[in-house]
mmCIF file with all atom_site columns, C-alpha atoms and ligand atoms in Angstrom:
data_model
loop_
_atom_site.group_PDB
_atom_site.id
_atom_site.type_symbol
_atom_site.label_atom_id
_atom_site.label_alt_id
_atom_site.label_comp_id
_atom_site.label_asym_id
_atom_site.label_entity_id
_atom_site.label_seq_id
_atom_site.pdbx_PDB_ins_code
_atom_site.Cartn_x
_atom_site.Cartn_y
_atom_site.Cartn_z
_atom_site.occupancy
_atom_site.B_iso_or_equiv
_atom_site.pdbx_formal_charge
_atom_site.auth_seq_id
_atom_site.auth_comp_id
_atom_site.auth_asym_id
_atom_site.auth_atom_id
_atom_site.pdbx_PDB_model_num
ATOM   1   C CA  . UNK I 1 1   ? -29.891 -25.331 2.494   1.00 0.00 ? 47  UNK I CA  1
ATOM   2   C CA  . UNK I 1 2   ? -26.674 -23.509 3.367   1.00 0.00 ? 48  UNK I CA  1
ATOM   3   C CA  . UNK I 1 3   ? -24.136 -21.473 1.440   1.00 0.00 ? 49  UNK I CA  1
ATOM   4   C CA  . UNK I 1 4   ? -20.547 -22.326 2.314   1.00 0.00 ? 50  UNK I CA  1
ATOM   5   C CA  . UNK I 1 5   ? -18.069 -19.565 1.461   1.00 0.00 ? 51  UNK I CA  1
ATOM   6   C CA  . UNK I 1 6   ? -14.508 -20.883 1.795   1.00 0.00 ? 52  UNK I CA  1
ATOM   7   C CA  . UNK I 1 7   ? -11.362 -18.813 1.205   1.00 0.00 ? 53  UNK I CA  1
ATOM   8   C CA  . UNK I 1 8   ? -8.478  -21.186 0.458   1.00 0.00 ? 54  UNK I CA  1
ATOM   9   C CA  . UNK I 1 9   ? -4.918  -20.872 -0.794  1.00 0.00 ? 55  UNK I CA  1
ATOM   10  C CA  . UNK I 1 10  ? -4.440  -21.096 -4.568  1.00 0.00 ? 56  UNK I CA  1
ATOM   11  C CA  . UNK I 1 11  ? -2.090  -24.067 -4.024  1.00 0.00 ? 57  UNK I CA  1
ATOM   12  C CA  . UNK I 1 12  ? -4.973  -26.119 -2.613  1.00 0.00 ? 58  UNK I CA  1
ATOM   13  C CA  . UNK I 1 13  ? -7.726  -25.013 -4.955  1.00 0.00 ? 59  UNK I CA  1
ATOM   14  C CA  . UNK I 1 14  ? -7.277  -27.644 -7.684  1.00 0.00 ? 60  UNK I CA  1
ATOM   15  C CA  . UNK I 1 15  ? -7.138  -30.460 -5.176  1.00 0.00 ? 61  UNK I CA  1
ATOM   16  C CA  . UNK I 1 16  ? -10.269 -29.201 -3.444  1.00 0.00 ? 62  UNK I CA  1
ATOM   17  C CA  . UNK I 1 17  ? -12.092 -28.734 -6.788  1.00 0.00 ? 63  UNK I CA  1
ATOM   18  C CA  . UNK I 1 18  ? -11.308 -32.316 -7.742  1.00 0.00 ? 64  UNK I CA  1
ATOM   19  C CA  . UNK I 1 19  ? -12.475 -33.637 -4.379  1.00 0.00 ? 65  UNK I CA  1
ATOM   20  C CA  . UNK I 1 20  ? -15.749 -31.698 -4.652  1.00 0.00 ? 66  UNK I CA  1
ATOM   21  C CA  . UNK I 1 21  ? -16.416 -33.050 -8.146  1.00 0.00 ? 67  UNK I CA  1
ATOM   22  C CA  . UNK I 1 22  ? -15.550 -36.567 -6.990  1.00 0.00 ? 68  UNK I CA  1
ATOM   23  C CA  . UNK I 1 23  ? -18.059 -36.273 -4.145  1.00 0.00 ? 69  UNK I CA  1
ATOM   24  C CA  . UNK I 1 24  ? -20.691 -34.781 -6.432  1.00 0.00 ? 70  UNK I CA  1
ATOM   25  C CA  . UNK I 1 25  ? -20.695 -31.413 -4.666  1.00 0.00 ? 71  UNK I CA  1
ATOM   26  C CA  . UNK I 1 26  ? -21.579 -28.425 -6.861  1.00 0.00 ? 72  UNK I CA  1
ATOM   27  C CA  . UNK I 1 27  ? -19.444 -25.358 -6.432  1.00 0.00 ? 73  UNK I CA  1
ATOM   28  C CA  . UNK I 1 28  ? -18.349 -22.097 -8.010  1.00 0.00 ? 74  UNK I CA  1
ATOM   29  C CA  . UNK I 1 29  ? -14.770 -20.877 -7.794  1.00 0.00 ? 75  UNK I CA  1
ATOM   30  C CA  . UNK I 1 30  ? -13.932 -17.193 -7.651  1.00 0.00 ? 76  UNK I CA  1
ATOM   31  C CA  . UNK I 1 31  ? -10.456 -15.699 -7.987  1.00 0.00 ? 77  UNK I CA  1
ATOM   32  C CA  . UNK I 1 32  ? -9.984  -13.471 -4.944  1.00 0.00 ? 78  UNK I CA  1
ATOM   33  C CA  . UNK I 1 33  ? -7.301  -11.424 -3.210  1.00 0.00 ? 79  UNK I CA  1
ATOM   34  C CA  . UNK I 1 34  ? -6.420  -11.459 0.485   1.00 0.00 ? 80  UNK I CA  1
ATOM   35  C CA  . UNK I 1 35  ? -6.871  -8.042  2.020   1.00 0.00 ? 81  UNK I CA  1
ATOM   36  C CA  . UNK I 1 36  ? -3.725  -8.365  4.143   1.00 0.00 ? 82  UNK I CA  1
ATOM   37  C CA  . UNK I 1 37  ? -1.148  -10.132 1.948   1.00 0.00 ? 83  UNK I CA  1
ATOM   38  C CA  . UNK I 1 38  ? -2.675  -8.699  -1.253  1.00 0.00 ? 84  UNK I CA  1
ATOM   39  C CA  . UNK I 1 39  ? -1.899  -12.047 -2.871  1.00 0.00 ? 85  UNK I CA  1
ATOM   40  C CA  . UNK I 1 40  ? -4.267  -14.217 -4.860  1.00 0.00 ? 86  UNK I CA  1
ATOM   41  C CA  . UNK I 1 41  ? -6.437  -16.754 -3.110  1.00 0.00 ? 87  UNK I CA  1
ATOM   42  C CA  . UNK I 1 42  ? -9.498  -18.714 -4.173  1.00 0.00 ? 88  UNK I CA  1
ATOM   43  C CA  . UNK I 1 43  ? -13.019 -18.391 -2.829  1.00 0.00 ? 89  UNK I CA  1
ATOM   44  C CA  . UNK I 1 44  ? -15.365 -21.345 -3.234  1.00 0.00 ? 90  UNK I CA  1
ATOM   45  C CA  . UNK I 1 45  ? -19.087 -20.830 -2.956  1.00 0.00 ? 91  UNK I CA  1
ATOM   46  C CA  . UNK I 1 46  ? -20.992 -24.010 -2.381  1.00 0.00 ? 92  UNK I CA  1
ATOM   47  C CA  . UNK I 1 47  ? -24.772 -24.242 -2.110  1.00 0.00 ? 93  UNK I CA  1
ATOM   48  C CA  . UNK I 1 48  ? -25.505 -27.466 -0.255  1.00 0.00 ? 94  UNK I CA  1
ATOM   49  C CA  . UNK I 1 49  ? -28.238 -29.302 1.642   1.00 0.00 ? 95  UNK I CA  1
ATOM   50  C CA  . UNK I 1 50  ? -27.988 -28.992 5.449   1.00 0.00 ? 96  UNK I CA  1
ATOM   51  C CA  . UNK I 1 51  ? -27.125 -32.663 6.017   1.00 0.00 ? 97  UNK I CA  1
ATOM   52  C CA  . UNK I 1 52  ? -24.159 -32.456 3.602   1.00 0.00 ? 98  UNK I CA  1
ATOM   53  C CA  . UNK I 1 53  ? -22.529 -29.420 5.249   1.00 0.00 ? 99  UNK I CA  1
ATOM   54  C CA  . UNK I 1 54  ? -20.344 -31.447 7.630   1.00 0.00 ? 100 UNK I CA  1
ATOM   55  C CA  . UNK I 1 55  ? -19.049 -33.869 4.975   1.00 0.00 ? 101 UNK I CA  1
ATOM   56  C CA  . UNK I 1 56  ? -18.183 -30.860 2.771   1.00 0.00 ? 102 UNK I CA  1
ATOM   57  C CA  . UNK I 1 57  ? -16.373 -29.171 5.684   1.00 0.00 ? 103 UNK I CA  1
ATOM   58  C CA  . UNK I 1 58  ? -14.377 -32.391 6.128   1.00 0.00 ? 104 UNK I CA  1
ATOM   59  C CA  . UNK I 1 59  ? -13.416 -32.312 2.448   1.00 0.00 ? 105 UNK I CA  1
ATOM   60  C CA  . UNK I 1 60  ? -12.227 -28.712 2.838   1.00 0.00 ? 106 UNK I CA  1
ATOM   61  C CA  . UNK I 1 61  ? -10.295 -29.639 6.000   1.00 0.00 ? 107 UNK I CA  1
ATOM   62  C CA  . UNK I 1 62  ? -8.628  -32.632 4.323   1.00 0.00 ? 108 UNK I CA  1
ATOM   63  C CA  . UNK I 1 63  ? -7.615  -30.764 1.179   1.00 0.00 ? 109 UNK I CA  1
ATOM   64  C CA  . UNK I 1 64  ? -6.434  -27.390 2.485   1.00 0.00 ? 110 UNK I CA  1
ATOM   65  C CA  . UNK I 1 65  ? -3.176  -27.000 4.375   1.00 0.00 ? 111 UNK I CA  1
ATOM   66  C CA  . UNK I 1 66  ? -2.046  -24.240 6.689   1.00 0.00 ? 112 UNK I CA  1
ATOM   67  C CA  . UNK I 1 67  ? 1.283   -22.693 5.587   1.00 0.00 ? 113 UNK I CA  1
ATOM   68  C CA  . UNK I 1 68  ? 3.761   -20.064 6.655   1.00 0.00 ? 114 UNK I CA  1
ATOM   69  C CA  . UNK I 1 69  ? 4.044   -17.295 4.118   1.00 0.00 ? 115 UNK I CA  1
ATOM   70  C CA  . UNK I 1 70  ? 6.513   -14.428 3.945   1.00 0.00 ? 116 UNK I CA  1
ATOM   71  C CA  . UNK I 1 71  ? 5.113   -10.993 3.548   1.00 0.00 ? 117 UNK I CA  1
ATOM   72  C CA  . UNK I 1 72  ? 7.420   -8.886  1.389   1.00 0.00 ? 118 UNK I CA  1
ATOM   73  C CA  . UNK I 1 73  ? 8.459   -5.519  2.794   1.00 0.00 ? 119 UNK I CA  1
ATOM   74  C CA  . UNK I 1 74  ? 5.998   -2.904  1.611   1.00 0.00 ? 120 UNK I CA  1
ATOM   75  C CA  . UNK I 1 75  ? 7.295   0.120   -0.191  1.00 0.00 ? 121 UNK I CA  1
ATOM   76  C CA  . UNK I 1 76  ? 6.553   3.467   1.353   1.00 0.00 ? 122 UNK I CA  1
ATOM   77  C CA  . UNK I 1 77  ? 6.552   4.993   -2.140  1.00 0.00 ? 123 UNK I CA  1
ATOM   78  C CA  . UNK I 1 78  ? 3.357   6.911   -2.485  1.00 0.00 ? 124 UNK I CA  1
ATOM   79  C CA  . UNK I 1 79  ? 2.082   5.345   0.701   1.00 0.00 ? 125 UNK I CA  1
ATOM   80  C CA  . UNK I 1 80  ? 1.710   6.339   4.268   1.00 0.00 ? 126 UNK I CA  1
ATOM   81  C CA  . UNK I 1 81  ? 5.006   6.201   6.226   1.00 0.00 ? 127 UNK I CA  1
ATOM   82  C CA  . UNK I 1 82  ? 3.077   4.846   9.238   1.00 0.00 ? 128 UNK I CA  1
ATOM   83  C CA  . UNK I 1 83  ? 2.216   1.658   7.356   1.00 0.00 ? 129 UNK I CA  1
ATOM   84  C CA  . UNK I 1 84  ? 5.759   1.007   6.078   1.00 0.00 ? 130 UNK I CA  1
ATOM   85  C CA  . UNK I 1 85  ? 7.087   -2.388  7.179   1.00 0.00 ? 131 UNK I CA  1
ATOM   86  C CA  . UNK I 1 86  ? 10.867  -2.421  6.483   1.00 0.00 ? 132 UNK I CA  1
ATOM   87  C CA  . UNK I 1 87  ? 11.496  -6.159  7.055   1.00 0.00 ? 133 UNK I CA  1
ATOM   88  C CA  . UNK I 1 88  ? 9.851   -9.351  5.785   1.00 0.00 ? 134 UNK I CA  1
ATOM   89  C CA  . UNK I 1 89  ? 7.241   -10.727 8.143   1.00 0.00 ? 135 UNK I CA  1
ATOM   90  C CA  . UNK I 1 90  ? 6.185   -14.355 8.325   1.00 0.00 ? 136 UNK I CA  1
ATOM   91  C CA  . UNK I 1 91  ? 2.455   -14.992 8.700   1.00 0.00 ? 137 UNK I CA  1
ATOM   92  C CA  . UNK I 1 92  ? 0.556   -18.226 9.188   1.00 0.00 ? 138 UNK I CA  1
ATOM   93  C CA  . UNK I 1 93  ? -2.047  -18.560 6.436   1.00 0.00 ? 139 UNK I CA  1
ATOM   94  C CA  . UNK I 1 94  ? -4.829  -20.901 7.418   1.00 0.00 ? 140 UNK I CA  1
ATOM   95  C CA  . UNK I 1 95  ? -5.952  -23.955 5.533   1.00 0.00 ? 141 UNK I CA  1
ATOM   96  C CA  . UNK I 1 96  ? -9.314  -22.328 4.937   1.00 0.00 ? 142 UNK I CA  1
ATOM   97  C CA  . UNK I 1 97  ? -11.467 -19.508 6.262   1.00 0.00 ? 143 UNK I CA  1
ATOM   98  C CA  . UNK I 1 98  ? -15.041 -20.730 6.080   1.00 0.00 ? 144 UNK I CA  1
ATOM   99  C CA  . UNK I 1 99  ? -18.403 -18.988 6.486   1.00 0.00 ? 145 UNK I CA  1
ATOM   100 C CA  . UNK I 1 100 ? -21.684 -20.915 6.544   1.00 0.00 ? 146 UNK I CA  1
ATOM   101 C CA  . UNK I 1 101 ? -24.788 -18.908 5.741   1.00 0.00 ? 147 UNK I CA  1
ATOM   102 C CA  . UNK I 1 102 ? -28.452 -19.856 5.642   1.00 0.00 ? 148 UNK I CA  1
ATOM   103 C CA  . UNK I 1 103 ? -29.988 -19.815 2.162   1.00 0.00 ? 149 UNK I CA  1
ATOM   104 C CA  . UNK I 1 104 ? -33.457 -18.307 2.071   1.00 0.00 ? 150 UNK I CA  1
ATOM   105 C CA  . UNK I 1 105 ? -34.212 -19.464 -1.429  1.00 0.00 ? 151 UNK I CA  1
ATOM   106 C CA  . UNK I 1 106 ? -32.432 -21.344 -4.232  1.00 0.00 ? 152 UNK I CA  1
ATOM   107 C CA  . UNK I 1 107 ? -33.554 -21.126 -7.860  1.00 0.00 ? 153 UNK I CA  1
ATOM   108 C CA  . UNK I 1 108 ? -32.069 -22.309 -11.134 1.00 0.00 ? 154 UNK I CA  1
ATOM   109 C CA  . UNK I 1 109 ? -33.577 -20.969 -14.358 1.00 0.00 ? 155 UNK I CA  1
HETATM 110 P P1  . LIG T 2 .   ? -20.232 -25.831 -13.375 1.00 0.00 ? 119 LIG T P1  1
HETATM 111 O O1  . LIG T 2 .   ? -19.874 -26.382 -12.024 1.00 0.00 ? 119 LIG T O1  1
HETATM 112 O O2  . LIG T 2 .   ? -19.141 -25.669 -14.364 1.00 0.00 ? 119 LIG T O2  1
HETATM 113 O O3  . LIG T 2 .   ? -21.369 -26.796 -13.967 1.00 0.00 ? 119 LIG T O3  1
HETATM 114 C C1  . LIG T 2 .   ? -21.895 -26.646 -15.288 1.00 0.00 ? 119 LIG T C1  1
HETATM 115 C C2  . LIG T 2 .   ? -23.032 -27.625 -15.522 1.00 0.00 ? 119 LIG T C2  1
HETATM 116 O O4  . LIG T 2 .   ? -22.510 -28.957 -15.439 1.00 0.00 ? 119 LIG T O4  1
HETATM 117 C C3  . LIG T 2 .   ? -24.126 -27.544 -14.464 1.00 0.00 ? 119 LIG T C3  1
HETATM 118 O O5  . LIG T 2 .   ? -25.067 -26.545 -14.834 1.00 0.00 ? 119 LIG T O5  1
HETATM 119 C C4  . LIG T 2 .   ? -24.702 -28.947 -14.465 1.00 0.00 ? 119 LIG T C4  1
HETATM 120 O O6  . LIG T 2 .   ? -25.662 -29.102 -15.509 1.00 0.00 ? 119 LIG T O6  1
HETATM 121 C C5  . LIG T 2 .   ? -23.468 -29.793 -14.802 1.00 0.00 ? 119 LIG T C5  1
HETATM 122 N N1  . LIG T 2 .   ? -22.883 -30.369 -13.565 1.00 0.00 ? 119 LIG T N1  1
HETATM 123 C C6  . LIG T 2 .   ? -22.195 -29.724 -12.619 1.00 0.00 ? 119 LIG T C6  1
HETATM 124 N N2  . LIG T 2 .   ? -21.787 -30.547 -11.638 1.00 0.00 ? 119 LIG T N2  1
HETATM 125 C C7  . LIG T 2 .   ? -22.233 -31.771 -11.976 1.00 0.00 ? 119 LIG T C7  1
HETATM 126 C C8  . LIG T 2 .   ? -22.147 -33.071 -11.373 1.00 0.00 ? 119 LIG T C8  1
HETATM 127 N N3  . LIG T 2 .   ? -21.488 -33.237 -10.198 1.00 0.00 ? 119 LIG T N3  1
HETATM 128 N N4  . LIG T 2 .   ? -22.739 -34.098 -12.020 1.00 0.00 ? 119 LIG T N4  1
HETATM 129 C C9  . LIG T 2 .   ? -23.393 -33.923 -13.183 1.00 0.00 ? 119 LIG T C9  1
HETATM 130 N N5  . LIG T 2 .   ? -23.510 -32.721 -13.809 1.00 0.00 ? 119 LIG T N5  1
HETATM 131 C C10 . LIG T 2 .   ? -22.947 -31.660 -13.224 1.00 0.00 ? 119 LIG T C10 1
HETATM 132 P P2  . LIG T 2 .   ? -25.820 -25.730 -13.703 1.00 0.00 ? 119 LIG T P2  1
HETATM 133 O O7  . LIG T 2 .   ? -26.380 -26.650 -12.672 1.00 0.00 ? 119 LIG T O7  1
HETATM 134 O O8  . LIG T 2 .   ? -26.814 -24.839 -14.406 1.00 0.00 ? 119 LIG T O8  1
HETATM 135 O O9  . LIG T 2 .   ? -24.728 -24.817 -12.995 1.00 0.00 ? 119 LIG T O9  1
HETATM 136 C C11 . LIG T 2 .   ? -24.080 -23.755 -13.663 1.00 0.00 ? 119 LIG T C11 1
HETATM 137 C C12 . LIG T 2 .   ? -22.989 -23.181 -12.783 1.00 0.00 ? 119 LIG T C12 1
HETATM 138 O O10 . LIG T 2 .   ? -23.615 -22.663 -11.590 1.00 0.00 ? 119 LIG T O10 1
HETATM 139 C C13 . LIG T 2 .   ? -21.997 -24.233 -12.274 1.00 0.00 ? 119 LIG T C13 1
HETATM 140 O O11 . LIG T 2 .   ? -20.935 -24.384 -13.201 1.00 0.00 ? 119 LIG T O11 1
HETATM 141 C C14 . LIG T 2 .   ? -21.527 -23.622 -10.972 1.00 0.00 ? 119 LIG T C14 1
HETATM 142 O O12 . LIG T 2 .   ? -20.542 -22.616 -11.228 1.00 0.00 ? 119 LIG T O12 1
HETATM 143 C C15 . LIG T 2 .   ? -22.775 -22.902 -10.463 1.00 0.00 ? 119 LIG T C15 1
HETATM 144 N N6  . LIG T 2 .   ? -23.515 -23.734 -9.501  1.00 0.00 ? 119 LIG T N6  1
HETATM 145 C C16 . LIG T 2 .   ? -24.515 -24.602 -9.747  1.00 0.00 ? 119 LIG T C16 1
HETATM 146 N N7  . LIG T 2 .   ? -24.952 -25.158 -8.616  1.00 0.00 ? 119 LIG T N7  1
HETATM 147 C C17 . LIG T 2 .   ? -24.227 -24.630 -7.620  1.00 0.00 ? 119 LIG T C17 1
HETATM 148 C C18 . LIG T 2 .   ? -24.222 -24.805 -6.198  1.00 0.00 ? 119 LIG T C18 1
HETATM 149 N N8  . LIG T 2 .   ? -25.063 -25.665 -5.555  1.00 0.00 ? 119 LIG T N8  1
HETATM 150 N N9  . LIG T 2 .   ? -23.329 -24.098 -5.478  1.00 0.00 ? 119 LIG T N9  1
HETATM 151 C C19 . LIG T 2 .   ? -22.492 -23.245 -6.071  1.00 0.00 ? 119 LIG T C19 1
HETATM 152 N N10 . LIG T 2 .   ? -22.453 -23.017 -7.401  1.00 0.00 ? 119 LIG T N10 1
HETATM 153 C C20 . LIG T 2 .   ? -23.322 -23.715 -8.162  1.00 0.00 ? 119 LIG T C20 1
HETATM 154 P P1  . LIG T 2 .   ? -5.104  -12.262 3.817   1.00 0.00 ? 120 LIG T P1  1
HETATM 155 O O1  . LIG T 2 .   ? -6.005  -11.117 4.213   1.00 0.00 ? 120 LIG T O1  1
HETATM 156 O O2  . LIG T 2 .   ? -4.120  -12.008 2.736   1.00 0.00 ? 120 LIG T O2  1
HETATM 157 O O3  . LIG T 2 .   ? -4.383  -12.766 5.148   1.00 0.00 ? 120 LIG T O3  1
HETATM 158 C C1  . LIG T 2 .   ? -3.369  -13.753 5.108   1.00 0.00 ? 120 LIG T C1  1
HETATM 159 C C2  . LIG T 2 .   ? -2.895  -14.085 6.515   1.00 0.00 ? 120 LIG T C2  1
HETATM 160 O O4  . LIG T 2 .   ? -2.283  -12.942 7.101   1.00 0.00 ? 120 LIG T O4  1
HETATM 161 C C3  . LIG T 2 .   ? -4.062  -14.441 7.463   1.00 0.00 ? 120 LIG T C3  1
HETATM 162 O O5  . LIG T 2 .   ? -4.347  -15.829 7.335   1.00 0.00 ? 120 LIG T O5  1
HETATM 163 C C4  . LIG T 2 .   ? -3.497  -14.054 8.812   1.00 0.00 ? 120 LIG T C4  1
HETATM 164 O O6  . LIG T 2 .   ? -2.659  -15.074 9.350   1.00 0.00 ? 120 LIG T O6  1
HETATM 165 C C5  . LIG T 2 .   ? -2.613  -12.871 8.487   1.00 0.00 ? 120 LIG T C5  1
HETATM 166 N N1  . LIG T 2 .   ? -3.340  -11.622 8.739   1.00 0.00 ? 120 LIG T N1  1
HETATM 167 C C6  . LIG T 2 .   ? -4.423  -11.137 8.076   1.00 0.00 ? 120 LIG T C6  1
HETATM 168 N N2  . LIG T 2 .   ? -4.798  -9.934  8.542   1.00 0.00 ? 120 LIG T N2  1
HETATM 169 C C7  . LIG T 2 .   ? -3.923  -9.636  9.541   1.00 0.00 ? 120 LIG T C7  1
HETATM 170 C C8  . LIG T 2 .   ? -3.766  -8.526  10.412  1.00 0.00 ? 120 LIG T C8  1
HETATM 171 N N3  . LIG T 2 .   ? -4.605  -7.460  10.356  1.00 0.00 ? 120 LIG T N3  1
HETATM 172 N N4  . LIG T 2 .   ? -2.750  -8.565  11.310  1.00 0.00 ? 120 LIG T N4  1
HETATM 173 C C9  . LIG T 2 .   ? -1.893  -9.605  11.373  1.00 0.00 ? 120 LIG T C9  1
HETATM 174 N N5  . LIG T 2 .   ? -1.987  -10.699 10.548  1.00 0.00 ? 120 LIG T N5  1
HETATM 175 C C10 . LIG T 2 .   ? -2.989  -10.714 9.665   1.00 0.00 ? 120 LIG T C10 1
HETATM 176 P P2  . LIG T 2 .   ? -5.823  -16.346 7.519   1.00 0.00 ? 120 LIG T P2  1
HETATM 177 O O7  . LIG T 2 .   ? -6.449  -15.726 8.732   1.00 0.00 ? 120 LIG T O7  1
HETATM 178 O O8  . LIG T 2 .   ? -5.781  -17.826 7.452   1.00 0.00 ? 120 LIG T O8  1
HETATM 179 O O9  . LIG T 2 .   ? -6.658  -15.785 6.276   1.00 0.00 ? 120 LIG T O9  1
HETATM 180 C C11 . LIG T 2 .   ? -6.419  -16.229 4.945   1.00 0.00 ? 120 LIG T C11 1
HETATM 181 C C12 . LIG T 2 .   ? -7.278  -15.413 3.994   1.00 0.00 ? 120 LIG T C12 1
HETATM 182 O O10 . LIG T 2 .   ? -8.653  -15.654 4.302   1.00 0.00 ? 120 LIG T O10 1
HETATM 183 C C13 . LIG T 2 .   ? -7.108  -13.903 4.140   1.00 0.00 ? 120 LIG T C13 1
HETATM 184 O O11 . LIG T 2 .   ? -6.024  -13.498 3.340   1.00 0.00 ? 120 LIG T O11 1
HETATM 185 C C14 . LIG T 2 .   ? -8.448  -13.380 3.634   1.00 0.00 ? 120 LIG T C14 1
HETATM 186 O O12 . LIG T 2 .   ? -8.506  -13.400 2.197   1.00 0.00 ? 120 LIG T O12 1
HETATM 187 C C15 . LIG T 2 .   ? -9.405  -14.449 4.118   1.00 0.00 ? 120 LIG T C15 1
HETATM 188 N N6  . LIG T 2 .   ? -10.013 -14.082 5.400   1.00 0.00 ? 120 LIG T N6  1
HETATM 189 C C16 . LIG T 2 .   ? -9.535  -14.374 6.634   1.00 0.00 ? 120 LIG T C16 1
HETATM 190 N N7  . LIG T 2 .   ? -10.381 -13.910 7.572   1.00 0.00 ? 120 LIG T N7  1
HETATM 191 C C17 . LIG T 2 .   ? -11.406 -13.313 6.912   1.00 0.00 ? 120 LIG T C17 1
HETATM 192 C C18 . LIG T 2 .   ? -12.611 -12.652 7.345   1.00 0.00 ? 120 LIG T C18 1
HETATM 193 N N8  . LIG T 2 .   ? -12.931 -12.504 8.653   1.00 0.00 ? 120 LIG T N8  1
HETATM 194 N N9  . LIG T 2 .   ? -13.450 -12.170 6.388   1.00 0.00 ? 120 LIG T N9  1
HETATM 195 C C19 . LIG T 2 .   ? -13.152 -12.320 5.076   1.00 0.00 ? 120 LIG T C19 1
HETATM 196 N N10 . LIG T 2 .   ? -12.038 -12.924 4.613   1.00 0.00 ? 120 LIG T N10 1
HETATM 197 C C20 . LIG T 2 .   ? -11.180 -13.420 5.520   1.00 0.00 ? 120 LIG T C20 1
#
């Protein structure tokens, strides 16, 4: 068994949830925040048998789009002047950032 941890954009999370349910894949959704943009994103954790990992990765690939996102200028108020960015910056936010971990044990009580 593997644990898939997938960070996706909020805009794609409903579509991905629906696809997972449709394909009978169990998952848990966590509301998360990107460390860089400090904007909301969604983290899916999916415990899944080894042979279903690739089909689940395909579902994630098909349902999550890469987008350009503007990063608002950060205020220097109360912050460090070194980290002040005075102009908006465009960043490419990926369709999904995915980690696949081995599961030592899985229990449901
Ligand atoms: P939910 O996904 O909201 O599922 C609640 C309950 O609904 C499940 O209880 C199960 O009895 C049923 N259920 C879920 N998906 C189903 C499906 N495709 N077909 C038929 N019945 C389904 P539990 O199995 O005790 O799971 C409780 C919660 O634990 C789940 O909430 C989910 O958040 C998490 N979870 C369970 N298995 C998971 C897994 N393999 N990976 C990640 N999270 C899991
Ligand atoms: P954020 O940390 O809000 O990052 C959003 C996007 O900003 C990133 O997209 C990347 O294009 C850019 N970015 C992030 N850190 C940067 C930096 N230090 N310098 C320049 N640009 C930077 P993605 O790479 O597609 O990541 C989307 C989200 O996935 C991230 O949101 C974060 O929540 C998560 N993520 C990405 N890599 C991760 C990792 N190695 N570990 C844990 N979470 C990760």
